[in-house]
Short mmCIF file of C-alpha atoms and ligand atoms in Angstrom, two decimals:
data_model
loop_
_atom_site.label_atom_id
_atom_site.label_comp_id
_atom_site.label_asym_id
_atom_site.label_seq_id
_atom_site.Cartn_x
_atom_site.Cartn_y
_atom_site.Cartn_z
CA MET A 1 -1.65 31.66 73.02
CA ARG A 2 -3.23 30.58 70.07
CA LEU A 3 -4.00 26.80 70.79
CA SER A 4 -3.68 25.76 66.71
CA ARG A 5 -0.07 26.84 67.05
CA TYR A 6 0.47 25.37 70.59
CA PHE A 7 1.74 22.26 71.74
CA MET A 8 -1.21 20.52 73.87
CA PRO A 9 -1.05 16.91 73.33
CA THR A 10 -3.87 15.55 74.77
CA LEU A 11 -5.36 12.18 74.37
CA ARG A 12 -8.27 10.38 74.37
CA GLU A 13 -7.34 7.65 76.54
CA ALA A 14 -4.71 6.86 79.12
CA PRO A 15 -1.70 4.58 78.77
CA SER A 16 -3.27 1.07 80.56
CA ASP A 17 0.03 1.59 82.84
CA ALA A 18 -1.30 4.40 84.56
CA GLN A 19 -3.06 3.26 87.52
CA ILE A 20 -4.11 6.14 89.54
CA VAL A 21 -6.59 8.99 88.42
CA SER A 22 -3.63 12.15 88.58
CA HIS A 23 -1.42 9.80 86.43
CA GLN A 24 -3.84 9.04 83.99
CA LEU A 25 -4.89 13.00 83.62
CA MET A 26 -1.23 14.10 83.76
CA LEU A 27 -0.82 11.52 80.56
CA ARG A 28 -4.33 12.68 78.93
CA ALA A 29 -3.97 16.49 79.33
CA GLY A 30 -0.59 16.32 77.88
CA LEU A 31 1.02 17.41 80.80
CA ILE A 32 4.13 14.99 80.98
CA ARG A 33 5.65 12.28 78.98
CA GLN A 34 7.39 9.19 80.26
CA GLU A 35 10.87 8.98 79.23
CA ALA A 36 12.19 5.91 80.96
CA ALA A 37 10.61 4.52 84.18
CA GLY A 38 10.36 7.36 86.75
CA ILE A 39 11.52 9.70 84.36
CA TYR A 40 9.59 12.44 83.02
CA ALA A 41 9.54 15.13 80.10
CA PHE A 42 7.22 18.04 81.27
CA LEU A 43 5.18 19.37 78.32
CA PRO A 44 4.30 23.19 77.63
CA LEU A 45 1.28 22.62 79.92
CA GLY A 46 2.57 20.72 82.57
CA LEU A 47 5.88 22.83 82.45
CA ARG A 48 3.50 26.21 83.56
CA VAL A 49 2.18 24.34 86.63
CA LEU A 50 5.23 23.28 87.68
CA LYS A 51 6.62 26.75 87.53
CA LYS A 52 3.61 28.00 89.40
CA VAL A 53 3.97 25.22 91.76
CA GLU A 54 7.71 26.10 92.64
CA GLN A 55 7.01 29.92 92.93
CA ILE A 56 4.49 29.19 95.46
CA VAL A 57 6.78 27.06 97.41
CA ARG A 58 9.60 29.96 97.10
CA GLU A 59 7.45 32.61 98.07
CA GLU A 60 6.53 30.91 100.85
CA MET A 61 10.07 29.91 102.02
CA ASN A 62 11.30 33.54 101.34
CA ARG A 63 8.40 34.58 103.46
CA ALA A 64 9.65 32.70 106.24
CA GLY A 65 13.31 33.82 106.25
CA ALA A 66 14.54 31.31 103.81
CA ILE A 67 17.40 32.18 101.29
CA GLU A 68 17.47 30.53 97.61
CA VAL A 69 20.40 29.11 96.24
CA LEU A 70 21.11 26.66 93.56
CA MET A 71 23.21 23.34 94.34
CA PRO A 72 24.44 21.09 91.45
CA THR A 73 22.77 17.89 90.97
CA LEU A 74 26.20 16.02 90.59
CA GLN A 75 28.00 15.59 93.77
CA LEU A 76 31.28 14.37 95.07
CA ALA A 77 31.09 10.69 96.39
CA ASP A 78 33.80 11.92 99.33
CA LEU A 79 31.47 14.29 100.67
CA TRP A 80 29.34 11.47 101.88
CA ARG A 81 32.12 9.41 102.63
CA GLU A 82 32.84 12.13 105.16
CA SER A 83 29.27 12.05 106.59
CA GLY A 84 29.16 8.28 106.52
CA ARG A 85 26.03 7.98 104.39
CA TYR A 86 28.11 6.97 101.25
CA ASP A 87 27.81 3.37 101.93
CA ASP A 88 24.52 3.43 104.05
CA TYR A 89 22.55 4.97 101.42
CA GLY A 90 22.20 1.82 99.05
CA GLU A 91 20.66 1.05 95.73
CA GLU A 92 18.79 4.42 95.96
CA MET A 93 21.79 6.26 94.99
CA LEU A 94 22.62 6.63 91.70
CA ARG A 95 26.78 6.49 91.48
CA ILE A 96 28.39 7.76 88.27
CA LYS A 97 32.28 7.72 87.26
CA ASP A 98 33.78 10.69 85.54
CA ARG A 99 36.65 10.50 83.01
CA HIS A 100 39.02 10.53 86.01
CA GLU A 101 37.68 7.65 87.58
CA ARG A 102 36.21 10.05 90.44
CA ASP A 103 32.94 9.04 92.06
CA LEU A 104 30.02 11.30 91.60
CA LEU A 105 26.57 10.50 92.30
CA TYR A 106 23.04 12.11 91.17
CA GLY A 107 21.95 13.80 94.56
CA PRO A 108 19.06 12.34 96.38
CA THR A 109 19.33 15.02 98.52
CA ALA A 110 22.00 17.55 99.78
CA GLU A 111 22.68 17.63 103.65
CA GLU A 112 26.18 17.25 102.52
CA VAL A 113 26.57 19.57 99.97
CA ILE A 114 24.92 22.27 102.14
CA THR A 115 27.06 21.66 104.79
CA GLU A 116 30.37 21.78 102.99
CA ILE A 117 29.33 25.52 101.52
CA PHE A 118 28.21 26.35 105.39
CA ARG A 119 31.64 25.31 106.88
CA ALA A 120 33.47 27.28 104.05
CA TYR A 121 31.97 30.33 105.16
CA VAL A 122 30.31 30.79 108.68
CA LYS A 123 32.34 30.42 111.55
CA SER A 124 30.36 32.65 114.34
CA TYR A 125 26.96 32.38 116.20
CA LYS A 126 26.89 35.96 114.95
CA ASP A 127 26.12 34.93 111.46
CA LEU A 128 22.98 32.49 112.64
CA PRO A 129 20.40 31.79 112.06
CA LYS A 130 20.44 30.68 108.33
CA ASN A 131 18.15 28.82 106.64
CA LEU A 132 19.52 28.23 102.62
CA TYR A 133 17.14 26.19 100.23
CA ASN A 134 17.13 25.13 96.61
CA ILE A 135 14.50 24.00 94.16
CA GLN A 136 16.65 21.31 91.91
CA TRP A 137 16.25 17.88 90.54
CA LYS A 138 17.03 14.58 92.57
CA PHE A 139 17.31 11.27 91.71
CA ARG A 140 16.42 8.35 93.67
CA ASP A 141 16.92 4.91 92.11
CA GLU A 142 13.41 4.00 93.68
CA ARG A 143 12.89 0.04 93.47
CA ARG A 144 9.20 0.49 91.98
CA PRO A 145 8.89 3.78 90.53
CA ARG A 146 5.16 4.26 90.02
CA PHE A 147 1.91 6.49 90.01
CA GLY A 148 3.58 9.00 87.69
CA VAL A 149 5.13 11.83 89.36
CA MET A 150 4.06 10.69 92.75
CA ARG A 151 7.02 8.32 92.90
CA GLY A 152 9.39 9.11 90.24
CA ARG A 153 13.21 8.42 90.10
CA GLU A 154 14.39 12.07 88.90
CA PHE A 155 12.12 14.43 90.90
CA LEU A 156 12.11 18.24 91.64
CA MET A 157 12.32 18.71 95.26
CA LYS A 158 12.61 21.58 97.42
CA ASP A 159 15.36 21.04 100.31
CA ALA A 160 15.63 23.81 102.99
CA TYR A 161 18.54 23.70 105.35
CA SER A 162 18.48 25.67 108.91
CA PHE A 163 21.70 26.29 110.79
CA ASP A 164 21.64 27.23 114.58
CA VAL A 165 23.64 27.79 117.15
CA ASP A 166 21.65 25.71 120.15
CA GLU A 167 18.84 23.44 119.89
CA ALA A 168 16.32 25.67 121.39
CA ALA A 169 17.39 28.26 118.00
CA ALA A 170 17.15 25.04 115.79
CA ARG A 171 13.52 24.36 116.84
CA ARG A 172 12.40 28.24 116.35
CA SER A 173 13.95 27.15 112.70
CA TYR A 174 12.09 24.01 112.54
CA ASN A 175 8.88 25.98 113.40
CA ARG A 176 9.16 28.36 110.97
CA MET A 177 9.18 25.71 108.28
CA PHE A 178 6.53 23.92 109.71
CA LEU A 179 4.03 26.61 109.67
CA ALA A 180 5.52 27.76 106.27
CA TYR A 181 4.77 24.40 104.84
CA LEU A 182 0.96 24.98 106.02
CA ASN A 183 0.44 27.98 104.14
CA THR A 184 2.19 26.88 100.92
CA TYR A 185 0.01 23.93 100.58
CA ALA A 186 -3.13 26.31 101.90
CA ARG A 187 -2.40 28.50 98.35
CA MET A 188 -2.37 25.75 96.16
CA GLY A 189 -5.74 24.71 97.37
CA LEU A 190 -4.74 21.62 99.37
CA LYS A 191 -5.29 20.70 103.11
CA ALA A 192 -2.25 19.53 104.41
CA ILE A 193 -1.82 17.42 107.82
CA PRO A 194 1.50 17.51 109.71
CA VAL A 195 1.72 13.81 111.30
CA ARG A 196 4.96 12.96 113.34
CA ALA A 197 7.05 11.09 111.52
CA ASP A 198 9.83 8.52 111.31
CA ALA A 199 13.32 10.11 110.20
CA GLY A 200 14.39 7.48 108.24
CA PRO A 201 17.78 7.82 106.71
CA ILE A 202 18.05 11.26 107.12
CA GLY A 203 17.87 10.94 110.63
CA GLY A 204 17.09 12.79 113.72
CA ASP A 205 14.31 12.56 116.33
CA LEU A 206 12.24 15.06 115.51
CA SER A 207 10.10 14.91 112.30
CA HIS A 208 7.03 15.63 110.45
CA GLU A 209 5.50 14.76 107.38
CA PHE A 210 2.77 16.58 105.44
CA ILE A 211 -0.07 14.61 104.45
CA ILE A 212 -2.62 15.29 101.73
CA LEU A 213 -5.88 12.84 102.20
CA ALA A 214 -6.00 10.81 99.09
CA ASN A 215 -7.36 7.03 98.47
CA THR A 216 -4.75 6.24 96.24
CA GLY A 217 -1.85 7.74 99.02
CA GLU A 218 1.10 5.63 99.89
CA SER A 219 1.08 6.59 103.38
CA GLU A 220 -1.37 5.57 105.82
CA VAL A 221 -2.29 8.34 108.78
CA PHE A 222 -4.01 8.16 112.17
CA ALA A 223 -5.36 11.29 113.36
CA HIS A 224 -7.47 13.81 115.46
CA GLN A 225 -10.14 14.96 113.39
CA ASP A 226 -10.01 18.19 114.50
CA LEU A 227 -6.32 18.74 113.26
CA VAL A 228 -7.68 17.89 109.90
CA GLU A 229 -10.04 20.65 110.05
CA MET A 230 -7.81 23.13 111.48
CA GLY A 231 -6.35 25.98 108.90
CA ALA A 232 -3.07 27.49 107.81
CA PRO A 233 -1.99 30.03 110.18
CA GLY A 234 -1.91 32.49 107.12
CA PRO A 235 1.27 34.79 105.83
CA ASP A 236 0.78 37.69 108.77
CA ILE A 237 2.26 35.67 111.70
CA ASP A 238 5.18 37.44 113.08
CA TRP A 239 7.87 35.18 111.88
CA ASP A 240 10.27 36.43 114.29
CA GLY A 241 8.12 36.23 117.25
CA ASP A 242 7.30 33.11 119.32
CA LEU A 243 5.70 30.67 116.67
CA GLN A 244 5.59 27.67 119.57
CA PRO A 245 1.80 28.31 120.70
CA LEU A 246 0.85 28.05 116.77
CA VAL A 247 2.85 24.67 116.60
CA ASP A 248 1.87 23.49 119.73
CA GLN A 249 -2.02 23.92 118.69
CA ARG A 250 -1.32 21.80 115.76
CA THR A 251 0.68 19.06 117.22
CA ARG A 252 -1.35 18.87 120.67
CA LEU A 253 -3.74 16.61 118.87
CA TYR A 254 -2.83 12.96 117.96
CA ALA A 255 -1.39 12.72 114.53
CA ALA A 256 0.91 10.14 113.33
CA SER A 257 2.35 8.21 110.46
CA ASP A 258 2.22 4.36 110.47
CA GLU A 259 5.65 3.79 111.36
CA MET A 260 5.16 6.05 114.33
CA HIS A 261 1.79 5.20 115.16
CA ASP A 262 0.81 3.95 118.64
CA ALA A 263 -2.61 2.24 118.88
CA ALA A 264 -2.89 2.56 122.58
CA ARG A 265 -2.39 6.05 122.79
CA PHE A 266 -4.42 6.99 119.53
CA LYS A 267 -7.43 5.47 121.37
CA LYS A 268 -6.53 6.99 124.63
CA GLU A 269 -6.15 10.19 123.39
CA VAL A 270 -8.56 10.56 120.50
CA PRO A 271 -12.80 10.10 121.29
CA GLU A 272 -13.96 7.33 119.11
CA ALA A 273 -15.79 9.46 116.69
CA LYS A 274 -13.03 11.86 116.43
CA ARG A 275 -10.61 9.07 115.00
CA MET A 276 -9.75 9.26 111.48
CA THR A 277 -7.73 6.74 109.92
CA ALA A 278 -6.99 7.35 106.35
CA ARG A 279 -4.71 7.05 103.28
CA GLY A 280 -2.67 9.97 101.96
CA ILE A 281 0.11 11.47 100.03
CA GLU A 282 3.40 12.91 101.56
CA VAL A 283 4.03 15.98 100.00
CA GLY A 284 6.64 17.47 102.46
CA HIS A 285 8.90 16.26 105.60
CA ILE A 286 10.94 18.45 107.78
CA PHE A 287 13.55 16.88 109.79
CA TYR A 288 15.64 18.03 113.03
CA PHE A 289 18.82 16.40 113.39
CA GLY A 290 21.41 18.36 115.48
CA ASP A 291 24.55 17.54 114.90
CA LYS A 292 24.58 14.57 112.53
CA TYR A 293 26.11 16.13 109.56
CA SER A 294 27.82 19.27 110.89
CA LYS A 295 29.67 17.03 113.61
CA PRO A 296 31.31 14.44 111.13
CA MET A 297 31.88 17.01 108.53
CA LYS A 298 33.25 19.51 111.01
CA ALA A 299 30.92 22.21 110.18
CA VAL A 300 31.69 24.61 113.52
CA VAL A 301 30.82 27.61 114.84
CA ALA A 302 32.20 29.92 117.59
CA GLY A 303 29.29 30.50 120.39
CA PRO A 304 29.35 33.75 122.66
CA ASP A 305 32.03 31.77 124.84
CA GLY A 306 34.45 31.43 122.32
CA VAL A 307 33.79 27.78 122.23
CA GLU A 308 33.41 26.03 119.29
CA ARG A 309 30.61 23.40 118.52
CA PRO A 310 29.03 21.63 115.94
CA VAL A 311 26.02 23.98 114.23
CA GLN A 312 22.80 22.45 114.81
CA MET A 313 20.97 21.60 111.49
CA GLY A 314 17.64 20.60 110.29
CA SER A 315 16.50 20.07 106.66
CA TYR A 316 13.02 20.54 105.12
CA GLY A 317 11.82 19.06 101.96
CA VAL A 318 8.82 19.45 99.63
CA GLY A 319 8.13 17.20 96.78
CA VAL A 320 7.41 20.09 94.04
CA THR A 321 6.65 17.24 91.10
CA ARG A 322 4.67 14.95 93.45
CA LEU A 323 2.70 18.31 94.51
CA MET A 324 1.38 18.23 90.85
CA GLY A 325 -0.04 14.93 91.16
CA ALA A 326 -1.20 15.61 94.71
CA ILE A 327 -3.46 18.71 93.55
CA ILE A 328 -4.73 16.56 90.62
CA GLU A 329 -5.80 13.83 93.26
CA ALA A 330 -7.39 16.66 95.22
CA SER A 331 -9.17 18.47 92.66
CA HIS A 332 -10.56 16.41 89.43
CA ASP A 333 -13.99 15.25 88.04
CA GLU A 334 -14.85 12.80 85.27
CA ALA A 335 -14.18 15.18 82.85
CA GLY A 336 -10.57 16.08 83.76
CA ILE A 337 -8.53 18.02 85.91
CA ILE A 338 -9.88 20.94 87.89
CA TRP A 339 -6.79 23.34 88.40
CA PRO A 340 -6.97 26.12 91.57
CA ASP A 341 -6.58 29.28 90.16
CA SER A 342 -3.35 29.79 91.86
CA VAL A 343 -1.49 26.96 90.06
CA ALA A 344 -3.59 26.68 86.61
CA PRO A 345 -1.41 26.58 83.29
CA PHE A 346 -3.28 29.44 82.10
CA ASP A 347 -6.39 31.20 83.70
CA VAL A 348 -8.79 31.31 81.20
CA ALA A 349 -9.53 29.73 77.49
CA VAL A 350 -11.59 31.54 74.72
CA VAL A 351 -13.15 28.94 72.76
CA ASN A 352 -14.20 30.02 69.56
CA LEU A 353 -17.33 27.58 67.95
CA ARG A 354 -17.06 28.89 64.80
CA VAL A 355 -13.28 29.40 63.20
CA GLY A 356 -13.42 31.21 59.94
CA GLU A 357 -16.79 33.35 60.19
CA ALA A 358 -15.49 36.72 60.57
CA ALA A 359 -17.80 38.06 63.05
CA VAL A 360 -17.45 35.12 65.62
CA ASP A 361 -13.37 35.50 64.92
CA GLN A 362 -13.69 39.45 65.50
CA ALA A 363 -15.53 38.61 68.93
CA ALA A 364 -13.03 35.91 70.06
CA GLU A 365 -9.86 37.84 68.89
CA ALA A 366 -11.61 40.93 71.10
CA ALA A 367 -12.38 39.31 74.34
CA TYR A 368 -8.75 37.49 73.95
CA ARG A 369 -7.07 40.89 74.00
CA GLY A 370 -9.58 41.84 76.54
CA LEU A 371 -8.46 39.16 79.24
CA GLN A 372 -4.52 39.50 78.04
CA SER A 373 -4.79 43.55 78.46
CA ALA A 374 -6.19 42.59 81.86
CA GLY A 375 -3.24 40.06 82.70
CA LYS A 376 -4.93 37.02 82.35
CA GLU A 377 -3.19 34.45 80.77
CA THR A 378 -5.38 33.21 77.83
CA LEU A 379 -5.24 30.45 75.62
CA LEU A 380 -7.36 31.08 72.37
CA ASP A 381 -9.20 28.09 71.35
CA ASP A 382 -8.96 28.71 67.26
CA ARG A 383 -8.59 25.04 66.65
CA ASP A 384 -10.90 24.12 63.59
CA GLU A 385 -12.77 21.38 65.62
CA ARG A 386 -16.20 20.58 66.28
CA PRO A 387 -17.33 22.18 69.60
CA GLY A 388 -17.61 19.03 71.50
CA ALA A 389 -14.13 18.19 70.70
CA LYS A 390 -12.83 21.44 71.95
CA PHE A 391 -14.86 21.35 75.52
CA ALA A 392 -13.99 17.77 75.85
CA SER A 393 -10.28 18.77 75.66
CA LEU A 394 -10.40 22.15 77.96
CA ASP A 395 -12.64 20.55 80.49
CA LEU A 396 -9.53 17.91 80.27
CA VAL A 397 -7.15 20.52 80.75
CA GLY A 398 -8.94 22.05 83.22
CA LEU A 399 -8.40 25.68 82.95
CA PRO A 400 -10.41 27.65 85.79
CA TRP A 401 -12.28 29.64 83.23
CA GLN A 402 -13.95 29.39 79.73
CA LEU A 403 -15.52 32.04 77.68
CA ILE A 404 -17.26 30.79 74.95
CA VAL A 405 -17.99 32.67 71.80
CA GLY A 406 -20.43 31.50 69.39
CA PRO A 407 -22.64 32.87 66.23
CA LYS A 408 -25.82 32.98 68.23
CA GLY A 409 -24.44 34.83 70.86
CA VAL A 410 -22.34 37.33 68.87
CA ALA A 411 -25.85 38.09 67.25
CA ASP A 412 -27.29 39.02 70.50
CA GLY A 413 -24.23 40.92 71.57
CA VAL A 414 -23.09 38.56 74.16
CA VAL A 415 -20.88 35.33 75.27
CA GLU A 416 -21.01 32.41 77.59
CA ILE A 417 -18.65 31.95 80.84
CA LYS A 418 -18.18 28.86 82.43
CA ARG A 419 -16.90 28.06 85.81
CA ARG A 420 -14.85 24.93 85.47
CA ALA A 421 -14.99 24.05 89.11
CA THR A 422 -18.72 24.49 89.72
CA GLY A 423 -20.00 24.09 85.71
CA GLU A 424 -21.83 27.56 86.83
CA ARG A 425 -22.34 29.07 83.29
CA GLN A 426 -23.62 32.51 82.49
CA THR A 427 -24.54 34.69 79.65
CA LEU A 428 -23.12 38.08 79.49
CA PRO A 429 -22.17 41.06 76.96
CA LEU A 430 -18.45 40.93 76.36
CA GLU A 431 -17.57 43.75 78.83
CA ALA A 432 -19.26 41.93 81.74
CA ALA A 433 -17.69 38.83 81.09
CA LEU A 434 -14.30 40.15 81.66
CA LYS A 435 -14.81 41.69 84.46
CA ALA A 436 -16.26 38.52 86.22
CA ILE A 437 -13.32 36.87 85.08
CA ARG A 438 -10.87 39.64 86.06
CA GLY A 439 -12.30 39.31 89.82
N1 LIG B 1 16.73 15.95 102.94
C1 LIG B 1 15.35 15.65 103.25
C2 LIG B 1 14.69 17.06 103.59
S1 LIG B 1 15.23 18.04 102.66
C3 LIG B 1 14.59 14.45 102.27
O1 LIG B 1 15.39 14.43 101.45
N2 LIG B 1 13.62 14.32 102.66
S2 LIG B 1 12.44 13.44 101.96
O2 LIG B 1 13.36 12.42 101.65
O3 LIG B 1 11.22 13.32 102.57
O4 LIG B 1 11.95 13.97 100.49
C4 LIG B 1 11.23 15.37 100.74
C5 LIG B 1 10.05 15.20 99.88
O5 LIG B 1 10.43 14.74 98.34
C6 LIG B 1 8.93 14.07 100.47
O6 LIG B 1 8.28 14.29 101.61
C7 LIG B 1 8.58 13.71 99.16
O7 LIG B 1 7.11 14.67 98.72
C8 LIG B 1 9.53 14.22 97.72
N3 LIG B 1 10.30 12.54 97.41
C9 LIG B 1 10.46 12.03 97.72
N4 LIG B 1 10.69 11.01 97.22
C10 LIG B 1 10.32 11.13 95.84
C11 LIG B 1 10.07 10.61 94.86
N5 LIG B 1 10.80 9.16 94.82
N6 LIG B 1 9.28 10.94 93.59
C12 LIG B 1 8.41 12.22 93.85
N7 LIG B 1 8.71 12.86 95.17
C13 LIG B 1 9.67 12.32 96.26
#
């Protein structure tokens, strides 16, 4: 992509209502534009990041055996009357009437819709387990939308729903999601801590939130330091095997959200030097709630004994748009965003420092073509701007690499490469530079 023809509207200063650094940087880097309180348009760079985050979530869901569907954003109120949640959900639900005076709503979550789909087709334990997910826009009319995509009203969520014949099987499904979540966040360069959580309006008695530590986070967590250090299990675990030991290893150590926190237990179970109290961002939340929806909505399956019982369910949410903010909170400096390679909008910017000078233009074009043919997503900065302005905007948008082509280097047969994360620079012949970036 040639920057001279692209749409990357960076801002020198953040609008004054952006209070936290990720929101400021998302606006300044031209990733998002607010259209109404808590409602954002995704601009080209922001959309590229969103798609990458979404794709990582998708791949890790698929790896863990979940199957993708796409449910509508608008749902029938009657389904929510069946589950009994229509009145309970309150003012956070955006309620709509169509031309036939039928009550609709913009889905804040999709337990009812997925249960309706499931009960239409699945009747026997032989078809279980199943885990269906979608990555779809949700709407919650939050009282205080704030911090940009962190607490939006319209936001992208991955929501998965598991169906099992009994509680033991449902826990196996829960365990698969628990571990898949840790792998998902790790691929984005994030360290997520699973903490015991309150199930809130989703319901159920087993629930974990996944928290990224950040001072600006809205959640407070209390955890054993060793849990913070513990890595993700990695993709190569036996997803059909017994995952309980891997989950136990991570749930044995004390970790709780503020609603679930028990100060006395924290003191008793965690040595003082290991007690961590911190703020964090909730980037995922998983629930096991048994027959809370399947019973009132009559989603039943026949067991091996031929007796029909409500199917055992869990639901599993990831805040996809919120993750963009969380990644920036975790990875930035004074100059701007530092994207992890896995979610960067482009891999590399080729910076032409002397646009219009034939030898420099030619060298920049050669670098651009070389990177593209190596499969690198490349932005060619061919804008007619001062070098200082180019570097400021490229550091702000935070691509992992810059390959800098200037008149002096061209005369000497070299280019410069810069790694955004470390600031490390190397001067090399073009071929060696391409090799370093190709990795
Ligand atoms: N049905 C369940 C799981 S699918 C559910 O809705 N869970 S939730 O309410 O916890 O939401 C799942 C995730 O969506 C949260 O962990 C959070 O990361 C994200 N999320 C929730 N509300 C918002 C919001 N207003 N703005 C941005 N992300 C949000």
